[in-house]
Amino acid sequence: MKNSIYLIIAVLFFTSLSVGAQTDYISPKRKQAIDSLALEKVRDLSKYISIIGDKKTPFSEANRVMDRAEELFAVDSEMGVSSLSTEEISYYKVRDYFQRLMALSYDKVNIEWYDIHYISDLVQQPDGKFVGVITIYQKFEGTTEDGLSYKDTTKKDITIYVEKKKTQIAGRSITFWDVLLGDIRVTETTI
Amino acid sequence: MNQIKTLSWAVILAFLIVGVSCKGKKKVTDITDKEQVKEEIAQAIEDEKKPEIEKKEEPLEVAKSEKLNQYFSSISQASNASKANADISQTLSMFSSSDALVLIEIYSLDGTVDYDEPTTISKYLNYLKDTNKKSDKVQEIIYDDNGKIKELVLRKSF
């Protein structure tokens, strides 16, 4: 009798689990498309940062690009900034970081991101969102008219969030994958 | 004995509650499936009506699609911002407004279509200018009553 009761309770328990699991099935090819989309957003950010930092970029264009770059991020995300002259790493809200980048007192600034790849694959969480980590290497070079220059190479890790969202446009409901970048943390700074 | 009886009733009641919620969700699924089937039938009927009209419009559609692709390449490969901005202005003249909707498919198979975040044609053209990327392929063009493009669907090329 007791065994029957335990069996019924176990059946109920597993039934409730299957009811709770409402996430869509994502095929490997579909997941690959989502992975590629997220990677592309990081590459886009690298282009925007190059444009913002470039002293040749007109002020109005730099502002426009800052708006586009900021849209890539989740609210309150921060960017890590390091220097060879100190072990301290500073973190700024992304808009602040872009403003500071634009205001650097070099006459020429060159920023390049490379070796952009996943170090932690996008994994679907119980709430349906995907979370992963992409790492990048950044080469920074700032030069003054006097010929003084500063160069460094930094390794940074970017937390990536991907979520399926719905929006209303002209009375239509459109579902899309929303990729948002989280904090960008410095993990290494070298010459 | 009484305890076992009470426990059995509690278990049966819990089972009923779970079962009703399952059924309720299943009903929603049923309704969604029926609606989906209705949509598909309606779409199939629409598609059957269209062939002759579409055949006549095809060459024009292809010409506009090719023209758009050419503009996109020109913007993306522009040697300077002024040239890119001039191409952007020319491209925008094909559209009903600079806020015309652009949808970008990232995945499409067996009726499942995934999109990137919807954007506007103005933002998309500036995106090509900023990133110098190979443009996405024109998938579908939707016109307004004045023959201007009011919506564009692209296929992402990663």
Tab-separated table of N, CA, C and O in Angstrom, chain B residues 33-88:
chain	number	residue	atom	x	y	z
B	33	ASP	N	-2.634	25.761	-32.728
B	33	ASP	CA	-2.433	24.910	-33.893
B	33	ASP	C	-3.518	25.167	-34.921
B	33	ASP	O	-3.235	25.278	-36.111
B	34	LYS	N	-4.784	25.272	-34.463
B	34	LYS	CA	-5.906	25.464	-35.402
B	34	LYS	C	-5.727	26.793	-36.114
B	34	LYS	O	-5.928	26.896	-37.320
B	35	GLU	N	-5.351	27.808	-35.354
B	35	GLU	CA	-5.164	29.139	-35.947
B	35	GLU	C	-4.046	29.089	-36.964
B	35	GLU	O	-4.150	29.689	-38.035
B	36	GLN	N	-2.989	28.352	-36.621
B	36	GLN	CA	-1.843	28.236	-37.511
B	36	GLN	C	-2.277	27.556	-38.807
B	36	GLN	O	-1.910	27.982	-39.891
B	37	VAL	N	-3.067	26.491	-38.684
B	37	VAL	CA	-3.533	25.749	-39.864
B	37	VAL	C	-4.401	26.667	-40.719
B	37	VAL	O	-4.267	26.704	-41.942
B	38	LYS	N	-5.279	27.428	-40.075
B	38	LYS	CA	-6.158	28.366	-40.813
B	38	LYS	C	-5.313	29.364	-41.580
B	38	LYS	O	-5.580	29.652	-42.743
B	39	GLU	N	-4.270	29.891	-40.905
B	39	GLU	CA	-3.375	30.866	-41.548
B	39	GLU	C	-2.711	30.254	-42.760
B	39	GLU	O	-2.589	30.884	-43.797
B	40	GLU	N	-2.260	29.000	-42.592
B	40	GLU	CA	-1.556	28.335	-43.691
B	40	GLU	C	-2.476	28.123	-44.877
B	40	GLU	O	-2.070	28.294	-46.020
B	41	ILE	N	-3.749	27.745	-44.588
B	41	ILE	CA	-4.719	27.517	-45.678
B	41	ILE	C	-4.978	28.837	-46.386
B	41	ILE	O	-4.984	28.906	-47.620
B	42	ALA	N	-5.177	29.894	-45.593
B	42	ALA	CA	-5.446	31.219	-46.175
B	42	ALA	C	-4.278	31.662	-47.034
B	42	ALA	O	-4.459	32.193	-48.123
B	43	GLN	N	-3.062	31.437	-46.548
B	43	GLN	CA	-1.851	31.813	-47.280
B	43	GLN	C	-1.759	31.035	-48.579
B	43	GLN	O	-1.434	31.583	-49.621
B	44	ALA	N	-2.093	29.717	-48.530
B	44	ALA	CA	-2.034	28.861	-49.712
B	44	ALA	C	-3.022	29.352	-50.770
B	44	ALA	O	-2.694	29.396	-51.961
B	45	ILE	N	-4.211	29.757	-50.336
B	45	ILE	CA	-5.220	30.275	-51.274
B	45	ILE	C	-4.713	31.560	-51.905
B	45	ILE	O	-4.804	31.754	-53.118
B	46	GLU	N	-4.132	32.441	-51.094
B	46	GLU	CA	-3.561	33.697	-51.580
B	46	GLU	C	-2.469	33.427	-52.608
B	46	GLU	O	-2.409	34.082	-53.646
B	47	ASP	N	-1.594	32.486	-52.278
B	47	ASP	CA	-0.477	32.146	-53.159
B	47	ASP	C	-0.958	31.634	-54.502
B	47	ASP	O	-0.370	31.960	-55.537
B	48	GLU	N	-2.059	30.861	-54.498
B	48	GLU	CA	-2.610	30.338	-55.758
B	48	GLU	C	-3.124	31.462	-56.641
B	48	GLU	O	-3.000	31.405	-57.853
B	49	LYS	N	-3.671	32.509	-56.001
B	49	LYS	CA	-4.239	33.628	-56.782
B	49	LYS	C	-3.148	34.476	-57.402
B	49	LYS	O	-3.348	35.108	-58.415
B	50	LYS	N	-1.982	34.479	-56.772
B	50	LYS	CA	-0.939	35.436	-57.162
B	50	LYS	C	-0.132	35.103	-58.419
B	50	LYS	O	0.335	35.998	-59.070
B	51	PRO	N	0.068	33.859	-58.802
B	51	PRO	CA	1.080	33.548	-59.828
B	51	PRO	C	1.101	34.453	-61.052
B	51	PRO	O	2.141	34.980	-61.403
B	52	GLU	N	-0.070	34.717	-61.703
B	52	GLU	CA	-0.058	35.500	-62.937
B	52	GLU	C	0.415	36.919	-62.687
B	52	GLU	O	1.241	37.435	-63.416
B	53	ILE	N	-0.094	37.519	-61.639
B	53	ILE	CA	0.308	38.892	-61.336
B	53	ILE	C	1.797	38.937	-61.013
B	53	ILE	O	2.518	39.796	-61.485
B	54	GLU	N	2.269	37.956	-60.265
B	54	GLU	CA	3.668	37.924	-59.856
B	54	GLU	C	4.579	37.780	-61.053
B	54	GLU	O	5.625	38.380	-61.121
B	55	LYS	N	4.144	36.968	-62.046
B	55	LYS	CA	4.980	36.752	-63.235
B	55	LYS	C	5.219	38.068	-63.936
B	55	LYS	O	6.321	38.373	-64.364
B	56	LYS	N	4.165	38.931	-64.016
B	56	LYS	CA	4.310	40.201	-64.712
B	56	LYS	C	5.231	41.115	-63.923
B	56	LYS	O	6.034	41.841	-64.477
B	57	GLU	N	5.171	41.069	-62.587
B	57	GLU	CA	5.945	41.981	-61.753
B	57	GLU	C	7.382	41.512	-61.580
B	57	GLU	O	8.241	42.278	-61.210
B	58	GLU	N	7.658	40.233	-61.846
B	58	GLU	CA	8.963	39.656	-61.559
B	58	GLU	C	10.142	40.444	-62.083
B	58	GLU	O	11.036	40.763	-61.334
B	59	PRO	N	10.159	40.776	-63.392
B	59	PRO	CA	11.325	41.491	-63.928
B	59	PRO	C	11.561	42.797	-63.177
B	59	PRO	O	12.701	43.148	-62.879
B	60	LEU	N	10.486	43.544	-62.862
B	60	LEU	CA	10.605	44.815	-62.137
B	60	LEU	C	11.157	44.567	-60.748
B	60	LEU	O	12.037	45.290	-60.276
B	61	GLU	N	10.636	43.512	-60.105
B	61	GLU	CA	11.059	43.148	-58.752
B	61	GLU	C	12.553	42.827	-58.745
B	61	GLU	O	13.299	43.295	-57.882
B	62	VAL	N	12.985	42.054	-59.750
B	62	VAL	CA	14.399	41.660	-59.845
B	62	VAL	C	15.263	42.887	-60.064
B	62	VAL	O	16.316	43.048	-59.439
B	63	ALA	N	14.793	43.780	-60.934
B	63	ALA	CA	15.551	45.005	-61.251
B	63	ALA	C	15.730	45.847	-59.995
B	63	ALA	O	16.833	46.326	-59.718
B	64	LYS	N	14.670	46.000	-59.204
B	64	LYS	CA	14.754	46.823	-57.982
B	64	LYS	C	15.641	46.150	-56.961
B	64	LYS	O	16.422	46.799	-56.271
B	65	SER	N	15.510	44.833	-56.885
B	65	SER	CA	16.312	44.059	-55.939
B	65	SER	C	17.791	44.186	-56.263
B	65	SER	O	18.621	44.397	-55.373
B	66	GLU	N	18.110	44.114	-57.550
B	66	GLU	CA	19.513	44.228	-57.992
B	66	GLU	C	20.038	45.633	-57.739
B	66	GLU	O	21.189	45.821	-57.324
B	67	LYS	N	19.169	46.621	-57.986
B	67	LYS	CA	19.554	48.021	-57.771
B	67	LYS	C	19.882	48.235	-56.288
B	67	LYS	O	20.894	48.860	-55.938
B	68	LEU	N	19.041	47.670	-55.430
B	68	LEU	CA	19.272	47.782	-53.985
B	68	LEU	C	20.598	47.134	-53.594
B	68	LEU	O	21.378	47.724	-52.838
B	69	ASN	N	20.832	45.937	-54.108
B	69	ASN	CA	22.084	45.227	-53.799
B	69	ASN	C	23.299	46.044	-54.240
B	69	ASN	O	24.315	46.095	-53.530
B	70	GLN	N	23.152	46.701	-55.394
B	70	GLN	CA	24.261	47.531	-55.895
B	70	GLN	C	24.515	48.714	-54.964
B	70	GLN	O	25.669	49.040	-54.653
B	71	TYR	N	23.442	49.352	-54.520
B	71	TYR	CA	23.581	50.479	-53.595
B	71	TYR	C	24.234	50.020	-52.292
B	71	TYR	O	25.133	50.695	-51.763
B	72	PHE	N	23.780	48.874	-51.786
B	72	PHE	CA	24.324	48.352	-50.529
B	72	PHE	C	25.835	48.122	-50.661
B	72	PHE	O	26.611	48.494	-49.777
B	73	SER	N	26.237	47.510	-51.771
B	73	SER	CA	27.683	47.248	-51.987
B	73	SER	C	28.452	48.551	-52.060
B	73	SER	O	29.545	48.669	-51.500
B	74	SER	N	27.884	49.496	-52.760
B	74	SER	CA	28.538	50.790	-52.948
B	74	SER	C	28.748	51.499	-51.608
B	74	SER	O	29.822	52.047	-51.341
B	75	ILE	N	27.744	51.433	-50.747
B	75	ILE	CA	27.836	52.069	-49.419
B	75	ILE	C	28.895	51.385	-48.577
B	75	ILE	O	29.743	52.018	-47.945
B	76	SER	N	28.845	50.056	-48.601
B	76	SER	CA	29.742	49.264	-47.769
B	76	SER	C	31.205	49.420	-48.201
B	76	SER	O	32.113	49.382	-47.367
B	77	GLN	N	31.423	49.608	-49.516
B	77	GLN	CA	32.792	49.674	-50.031
B	77	GLN	C	33.249	51.101	-50.299
B	77	GLN	O	34.319	51.303	-50.883
B	78	ALA	N	32.452	52.079	-49.903
B	78	ALA	CA	32.778	53.486	-50.189
B	78	ALA	C	34.147	53.840	-49.612
B	78	ALA	O	34.488	53.442	-48.494
B	79	SER	N	34.927	54.613	-50.386
B	79	SER	CA	36.294	54.947	-49.975
B	79	SER	C	36.309	56.024	-48.887
B	79	SER	O	37.307	56.176	-48.172
B	80	ASN	N	35.210	56.771	-48.790
B	80	ASN	CA	35.142	57.783	-47.732
B	80	ASN	C	33.692	58.009	-47.305
B	80	ASN	O	32.762	57.560	-47.988
B	81	ALA	N	33.543	58.714	-46.187
B	81	ALA	CA	32.206	58.909	-45.602
B	81	ALA	C	31.298	59.726	-46.522
B	81	ALA	O	30.097	59.462	-46.603
B	82	SER	N	31.870	60.709	-47.232
B	82	SER	CA	31.046	61.568	-48.120
B	82	SER	C	30.404	60.745	-49.223
B	82	SER	O	29.214	60.908	-49.523
B	83	LYS	N	31.221	59.873	-49.836
B	83	LYS	CA	30.699	59.013	-50.915
B	83	LYS	C	29.607	58.099	-50.364
B	83	LYS	O	28.545	57.939	-50.968
B	84	ALA	N	29.884	57.539	-49.199
B	84	ALA	CA	28.908	56.632	-48.570
B	84	ALA	C	27.605	57.377	-48.272
B	84	ALA	O	26.515	56.860	-48.529
B	85	ASN	N	27.724	58.588	-47.739
B	85	ASN	CA	26.530	59.380	-47.392
B	85	ASN	C	25.720	59.734	-48.640
B	85	ASN	O	24.482	59.733	-48.613
B	86	ALA	N	26.423	60.026	-49.747
B	86	ALA	CA	25.731	60.333	-51.014
B	86	ALA	C	24.947	59.101	-51.490
B	86	ALA	O	23.787	59.205	-51.922
B	87	ASP	N	25.573	57.932	-51.380
B	87	ASP	CA	24.900	56.682	-51.779
B	87	ASP	C	23.713	56.389	-50.865
B	87	ASP	O	22.682	55.873	-51.319
B	88	ILE	N	23.872	56.711	-49.598
B	88	ILE	CA	22.776	56.487	-48.631
B	88	ILE	C	21.578	57.346	-49.023
B	88	ILE	O	20.429	56.866	-49.048
